[in-house]
Tab-separated table of C-alpha atoms in Angstrom:
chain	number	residue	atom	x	y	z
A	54	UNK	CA	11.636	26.694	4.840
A	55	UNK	CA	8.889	24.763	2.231
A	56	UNK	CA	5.335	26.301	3.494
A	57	UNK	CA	3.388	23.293	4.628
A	58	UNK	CA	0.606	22.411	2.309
A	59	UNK	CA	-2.564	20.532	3.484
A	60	UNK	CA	-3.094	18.685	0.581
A	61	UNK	CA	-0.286	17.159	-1.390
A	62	UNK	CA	-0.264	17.329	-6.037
A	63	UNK	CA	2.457	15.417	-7.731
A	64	UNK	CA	1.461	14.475	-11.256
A	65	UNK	CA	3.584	11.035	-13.051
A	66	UNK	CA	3.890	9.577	-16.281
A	67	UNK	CA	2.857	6.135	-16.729
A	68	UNK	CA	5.768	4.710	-18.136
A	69	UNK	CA	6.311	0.889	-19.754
A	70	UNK	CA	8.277	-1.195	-17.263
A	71	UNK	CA	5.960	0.209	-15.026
A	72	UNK	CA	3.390	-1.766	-16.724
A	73	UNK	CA	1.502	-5.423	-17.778
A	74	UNK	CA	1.535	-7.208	-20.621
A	75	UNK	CA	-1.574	-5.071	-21.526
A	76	UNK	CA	-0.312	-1.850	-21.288
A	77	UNK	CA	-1.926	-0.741	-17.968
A	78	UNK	CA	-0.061	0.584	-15.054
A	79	UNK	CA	0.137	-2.354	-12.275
A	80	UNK	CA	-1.338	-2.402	-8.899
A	81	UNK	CA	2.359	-2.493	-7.414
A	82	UNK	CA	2.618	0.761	-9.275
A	83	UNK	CA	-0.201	2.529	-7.783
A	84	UNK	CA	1.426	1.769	-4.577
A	85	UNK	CA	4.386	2.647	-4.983
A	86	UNK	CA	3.641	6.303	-6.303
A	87	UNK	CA	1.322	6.769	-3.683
A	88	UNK	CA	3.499	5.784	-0.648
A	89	UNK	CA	6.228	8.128	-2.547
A	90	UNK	CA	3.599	11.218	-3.108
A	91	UNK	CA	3.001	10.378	0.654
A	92	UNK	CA	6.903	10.493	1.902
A	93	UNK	CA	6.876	13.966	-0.410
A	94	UNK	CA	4.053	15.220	1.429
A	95	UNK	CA	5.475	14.220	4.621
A	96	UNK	CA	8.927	15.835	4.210
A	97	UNK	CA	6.964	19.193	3.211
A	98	UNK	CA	5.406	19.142	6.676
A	99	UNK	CA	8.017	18.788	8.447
A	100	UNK	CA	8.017	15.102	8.938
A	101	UNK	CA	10.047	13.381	6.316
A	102	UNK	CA	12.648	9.986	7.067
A	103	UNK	CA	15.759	12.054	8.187
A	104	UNK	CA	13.624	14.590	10.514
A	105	UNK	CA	11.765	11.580	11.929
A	106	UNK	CA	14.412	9.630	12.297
A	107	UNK	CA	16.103	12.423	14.389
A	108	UNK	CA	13.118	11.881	16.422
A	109	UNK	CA	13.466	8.514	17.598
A	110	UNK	CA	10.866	7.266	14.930
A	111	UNK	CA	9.663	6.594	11.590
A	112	UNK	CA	6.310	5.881	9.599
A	113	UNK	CA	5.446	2.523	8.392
A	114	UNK	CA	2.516	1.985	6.401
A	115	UNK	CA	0.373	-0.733	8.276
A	116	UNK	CA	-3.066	-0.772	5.918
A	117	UNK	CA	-4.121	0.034	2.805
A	118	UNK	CA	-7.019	-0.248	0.522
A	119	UNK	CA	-7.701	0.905	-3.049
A	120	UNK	CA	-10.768	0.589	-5.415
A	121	UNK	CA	-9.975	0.957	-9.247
A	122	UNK	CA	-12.341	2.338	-11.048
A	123	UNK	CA	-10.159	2.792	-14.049
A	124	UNK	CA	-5.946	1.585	-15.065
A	125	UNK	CA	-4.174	4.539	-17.260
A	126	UNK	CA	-1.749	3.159	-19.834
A	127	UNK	CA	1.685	3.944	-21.267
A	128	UNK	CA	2.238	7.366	-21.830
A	129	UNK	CA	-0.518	8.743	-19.790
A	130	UNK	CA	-0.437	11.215	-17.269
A	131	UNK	CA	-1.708	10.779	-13.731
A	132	UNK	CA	-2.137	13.113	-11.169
A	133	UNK	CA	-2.033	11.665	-7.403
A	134	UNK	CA	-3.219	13.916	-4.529
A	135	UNK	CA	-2.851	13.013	-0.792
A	136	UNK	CA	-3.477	14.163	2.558
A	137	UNK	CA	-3.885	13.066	6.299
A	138	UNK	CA	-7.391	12.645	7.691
A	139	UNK	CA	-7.196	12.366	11.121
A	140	UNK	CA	-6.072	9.799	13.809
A	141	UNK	CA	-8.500	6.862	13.699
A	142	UNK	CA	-8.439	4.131	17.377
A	143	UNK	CA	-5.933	6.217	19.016
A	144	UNK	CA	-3.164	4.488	16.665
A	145	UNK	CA	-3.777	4.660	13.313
A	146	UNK	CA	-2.691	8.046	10.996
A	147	UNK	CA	-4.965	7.767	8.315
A	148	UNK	CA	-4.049	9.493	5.187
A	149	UNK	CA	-6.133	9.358	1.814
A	150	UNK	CA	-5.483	9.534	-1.869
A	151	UNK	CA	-6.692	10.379	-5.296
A	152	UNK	CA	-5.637	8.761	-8.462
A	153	UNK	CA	-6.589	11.037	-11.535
A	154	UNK	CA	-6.694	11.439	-14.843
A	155	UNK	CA	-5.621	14.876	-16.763
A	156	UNK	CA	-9.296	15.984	-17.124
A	157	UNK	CA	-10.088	15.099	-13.210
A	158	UNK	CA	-11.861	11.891	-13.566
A	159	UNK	CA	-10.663	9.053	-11.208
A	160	UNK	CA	-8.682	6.331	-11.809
A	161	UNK	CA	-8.570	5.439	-8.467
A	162	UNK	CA	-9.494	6.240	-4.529
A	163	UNK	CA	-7.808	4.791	-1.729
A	164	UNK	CA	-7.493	5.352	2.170
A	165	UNK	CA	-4.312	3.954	4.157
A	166	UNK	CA	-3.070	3.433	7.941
A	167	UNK	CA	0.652	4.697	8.962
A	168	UNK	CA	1.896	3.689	12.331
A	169	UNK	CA	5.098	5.134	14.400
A	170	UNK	CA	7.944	3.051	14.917
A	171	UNK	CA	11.193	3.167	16.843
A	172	UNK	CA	13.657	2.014	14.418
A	173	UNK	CA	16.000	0.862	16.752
A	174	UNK	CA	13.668	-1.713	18.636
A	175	UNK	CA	10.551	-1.716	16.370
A	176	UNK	CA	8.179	-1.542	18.432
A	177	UNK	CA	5.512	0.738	18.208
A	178	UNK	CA	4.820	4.311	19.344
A	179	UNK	CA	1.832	5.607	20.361
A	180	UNK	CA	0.421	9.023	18.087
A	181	UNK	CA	0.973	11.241	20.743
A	182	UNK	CA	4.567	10.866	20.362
A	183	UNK	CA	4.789	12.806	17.110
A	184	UNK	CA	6.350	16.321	17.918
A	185	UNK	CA	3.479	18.572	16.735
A	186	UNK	CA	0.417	18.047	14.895
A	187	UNK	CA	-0.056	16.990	11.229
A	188	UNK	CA	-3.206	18.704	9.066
A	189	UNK	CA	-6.671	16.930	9.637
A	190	UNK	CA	-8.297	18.242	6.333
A	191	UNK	CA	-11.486	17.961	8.206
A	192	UNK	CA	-14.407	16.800	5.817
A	193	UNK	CA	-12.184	16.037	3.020
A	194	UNK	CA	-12.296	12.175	2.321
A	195	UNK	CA	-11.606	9.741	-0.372
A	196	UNK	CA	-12.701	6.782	0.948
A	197	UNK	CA	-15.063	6.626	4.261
A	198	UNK	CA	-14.416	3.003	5.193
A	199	UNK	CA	-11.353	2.265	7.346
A	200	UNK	CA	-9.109	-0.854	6.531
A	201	UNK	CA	-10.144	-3.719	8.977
A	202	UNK	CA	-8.433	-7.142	9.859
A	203	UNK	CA	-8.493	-9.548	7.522
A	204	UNK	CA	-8.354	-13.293	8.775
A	205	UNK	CA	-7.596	-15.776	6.087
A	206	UNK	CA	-8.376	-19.074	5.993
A	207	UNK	CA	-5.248	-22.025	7.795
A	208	UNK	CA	-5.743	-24.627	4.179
A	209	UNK	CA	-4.860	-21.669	1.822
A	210	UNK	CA	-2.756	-23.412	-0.838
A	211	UNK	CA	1.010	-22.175	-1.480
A	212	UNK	CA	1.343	-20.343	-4.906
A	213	UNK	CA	4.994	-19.940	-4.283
A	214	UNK	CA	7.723	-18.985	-1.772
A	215	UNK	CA	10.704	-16.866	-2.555
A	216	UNK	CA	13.851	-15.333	0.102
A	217	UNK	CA	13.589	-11.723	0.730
A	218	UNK	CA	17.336	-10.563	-1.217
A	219	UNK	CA	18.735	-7.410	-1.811
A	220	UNK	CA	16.479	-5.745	-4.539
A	221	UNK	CA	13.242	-6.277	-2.274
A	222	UNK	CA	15.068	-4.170	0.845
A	223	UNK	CA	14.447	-0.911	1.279
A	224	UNK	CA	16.367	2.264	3.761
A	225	UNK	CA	14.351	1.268	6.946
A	226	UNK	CA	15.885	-2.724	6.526
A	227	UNK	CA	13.014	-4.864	5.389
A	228	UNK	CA	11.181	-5.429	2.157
A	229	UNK	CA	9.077	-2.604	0.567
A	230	UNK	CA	5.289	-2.597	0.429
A	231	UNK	CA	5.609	-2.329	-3.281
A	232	UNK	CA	7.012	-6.119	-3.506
A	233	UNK	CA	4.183	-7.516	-1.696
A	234	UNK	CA	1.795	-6.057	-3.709
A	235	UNK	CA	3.758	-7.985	-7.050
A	236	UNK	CA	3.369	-10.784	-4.834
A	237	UNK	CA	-0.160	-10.560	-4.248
A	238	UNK	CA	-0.298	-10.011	-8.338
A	239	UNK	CA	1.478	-12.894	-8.905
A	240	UNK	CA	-0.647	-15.009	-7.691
A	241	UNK	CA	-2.942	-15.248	-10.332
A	242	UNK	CA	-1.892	-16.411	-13.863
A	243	UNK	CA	-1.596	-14.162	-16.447
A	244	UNK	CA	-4.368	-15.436	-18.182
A	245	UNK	CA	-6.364	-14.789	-14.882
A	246	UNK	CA	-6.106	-11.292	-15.606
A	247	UNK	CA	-7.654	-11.096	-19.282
A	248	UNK	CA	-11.008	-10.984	-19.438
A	249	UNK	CA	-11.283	-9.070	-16.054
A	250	UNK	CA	-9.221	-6.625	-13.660
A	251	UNK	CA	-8.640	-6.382	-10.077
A	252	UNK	CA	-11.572	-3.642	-8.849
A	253	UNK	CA	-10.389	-3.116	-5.241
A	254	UNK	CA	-7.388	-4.764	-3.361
A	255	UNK	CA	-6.487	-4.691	0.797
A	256	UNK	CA	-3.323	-5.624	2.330
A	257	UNK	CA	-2.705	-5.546	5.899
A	258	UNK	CA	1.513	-5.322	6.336
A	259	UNK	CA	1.539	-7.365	9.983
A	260	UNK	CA	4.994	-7.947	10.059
A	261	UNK	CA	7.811	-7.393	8.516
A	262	UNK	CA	10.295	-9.342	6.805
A	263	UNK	CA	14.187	-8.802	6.874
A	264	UNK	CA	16.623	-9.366	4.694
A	265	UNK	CA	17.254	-13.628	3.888
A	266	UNK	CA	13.939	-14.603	5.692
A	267	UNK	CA	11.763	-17.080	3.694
A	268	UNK	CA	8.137	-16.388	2.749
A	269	UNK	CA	5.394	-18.555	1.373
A	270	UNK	CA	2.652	-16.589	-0.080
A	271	UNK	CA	-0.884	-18.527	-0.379
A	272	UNK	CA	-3.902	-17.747	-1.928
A	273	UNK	CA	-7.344	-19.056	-2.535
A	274	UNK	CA	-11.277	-17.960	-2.940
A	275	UNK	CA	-12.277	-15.413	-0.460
A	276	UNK	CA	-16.069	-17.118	0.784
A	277	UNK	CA	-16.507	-19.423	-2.118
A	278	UNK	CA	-16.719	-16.059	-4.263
A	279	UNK	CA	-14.550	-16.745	-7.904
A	280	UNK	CA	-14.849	-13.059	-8.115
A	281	UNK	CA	-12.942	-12.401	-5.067
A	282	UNK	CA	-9.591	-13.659	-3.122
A	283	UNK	CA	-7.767	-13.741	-0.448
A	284	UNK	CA	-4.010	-14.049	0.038
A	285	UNK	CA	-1.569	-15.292	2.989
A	286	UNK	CA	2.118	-14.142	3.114
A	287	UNK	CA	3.935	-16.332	6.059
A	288	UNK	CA	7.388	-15.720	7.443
A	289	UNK	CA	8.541	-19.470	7.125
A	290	UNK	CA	12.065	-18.253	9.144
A	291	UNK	CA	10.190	-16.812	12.011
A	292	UNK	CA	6.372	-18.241	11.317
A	293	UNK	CA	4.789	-15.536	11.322
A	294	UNK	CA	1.999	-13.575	9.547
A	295	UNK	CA	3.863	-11.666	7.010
A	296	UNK	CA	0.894	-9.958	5.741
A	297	UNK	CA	-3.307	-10.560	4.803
A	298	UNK	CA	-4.639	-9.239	1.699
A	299	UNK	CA	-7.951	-9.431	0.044
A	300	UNK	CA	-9.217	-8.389	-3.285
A	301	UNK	CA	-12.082	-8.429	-5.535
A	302	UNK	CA	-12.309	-8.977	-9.494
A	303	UNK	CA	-14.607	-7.371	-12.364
A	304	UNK	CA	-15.409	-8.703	-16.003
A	305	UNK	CA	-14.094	-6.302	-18.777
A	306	UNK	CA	-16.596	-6.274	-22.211
């Protein structure tokens, strides 16, 4: 048996069709390696898909929020570290993450919110029906702040609506956090994004979407503030709140 380890490493190459039109790695990116450094990490300690699954259960990522302080390019190394913090109002399994570069400095710091699901009627479990305990890594943070709700604005306009198909589903049966975080991107023109870059981003994953359900993803000003946004996903098939996400922007010389 792998010895647990508190504090998960994994190191990745930034590679091009993992990238924008400027050669940085995207925000879906970021995701993506971080929800896979955190599956990793999870199998070492005992609780990866197949164990939990045996369970009764599995982990769904339910918040997350990242500030970027820097985007590596093509051909760069970065170095993600991981590990969970804690339980935070008796639901939430917090877990945090490092983005770095090869000399230490960060490209990113982010915290994030896993609940416990039962696959087979998902619905939600409560923490204490985890077999076991994961590591607290008591004092060790990467962000302080925990994810709150967002509520976005009923007049946000549409920016575009597309049918959840078989490239967006993933092994649990719905789409993948990574494809609403190219959604969110998408909302802005690509000449929205020279000139400035996204500095943080939230999403809140409310609920999810199956396979053939319609969404319609809006966005809009978050407060009157052209530096920041906000953006709805609605389930059109069952009209619900897909998911709320809110981001801010920063000028680049």
């Amino acid at each position: 048996m792998t010895n647990p380890i508190p504090v998960w490493t994994e190191e990745v190459l930034v590679k091009a069709f993992e990238s924008d039109f400027a050669g940085r790695w995207k925000p879906a990116s970021f995701f993506r390696w971080m929800t896979a450094a955190a599956s990793h990490h999870a199998h070492n300690l005992g609780y990866g898909y197949n164990e939990m699954l045996a369970s009764g259960m599995i982990w769904v990522l339910a918040r997350l929020k990242i500030y970027f302080y820097r985007f590596p390019n093509i051909g760069e190394r970065v170095t993600i570290q991981t590990w969970p913090k804690g339980i935070q109002r008796k639901l939430f399994f917090m877990r945090d993450f490092n983005i770095l570069d090869s000399s230490g400095g960060k490209y990113a710091a982010a915290t994030s919110a896993w609940v416990l699901i039962d696959p087979q009627n998902r619905r939600m479990l409560l923490p204490q029906a985890l077999p076991g305990n994961l590591p607290e890594n008591v004092g060790r943070v990467a962000l302080e702040e925990i994810p709150e709700k967002i509520n976005p604005p009923e007049n946000l306009p549409e920016k575009f609506a597309l049918q959840a198909r078989y490239s967006m589903i993933d092994i649990v049966g719905h789409v993948n956090n990574g494809h609403y975080i190219e959604w969110i991107s998408d909302c802005f023109l690509p000449e929205e994004y020279q000139g400035r870059r996204m500095a943080w981003l939230q999403v809140n994953y409310s609920n999810e979407i199956r396979p053939m359900e319609r969404v319609s993803v809006r966005a809009g000003e978050l407060n009157g503030d052209p530096m920041c946004s906000i953006v709805h996903g609605v389930n059109l098939t069952t009209s619900a709140t897909a998911f709320e996400a809110a981001l801010g922007w920063e000028k680049e010389a």
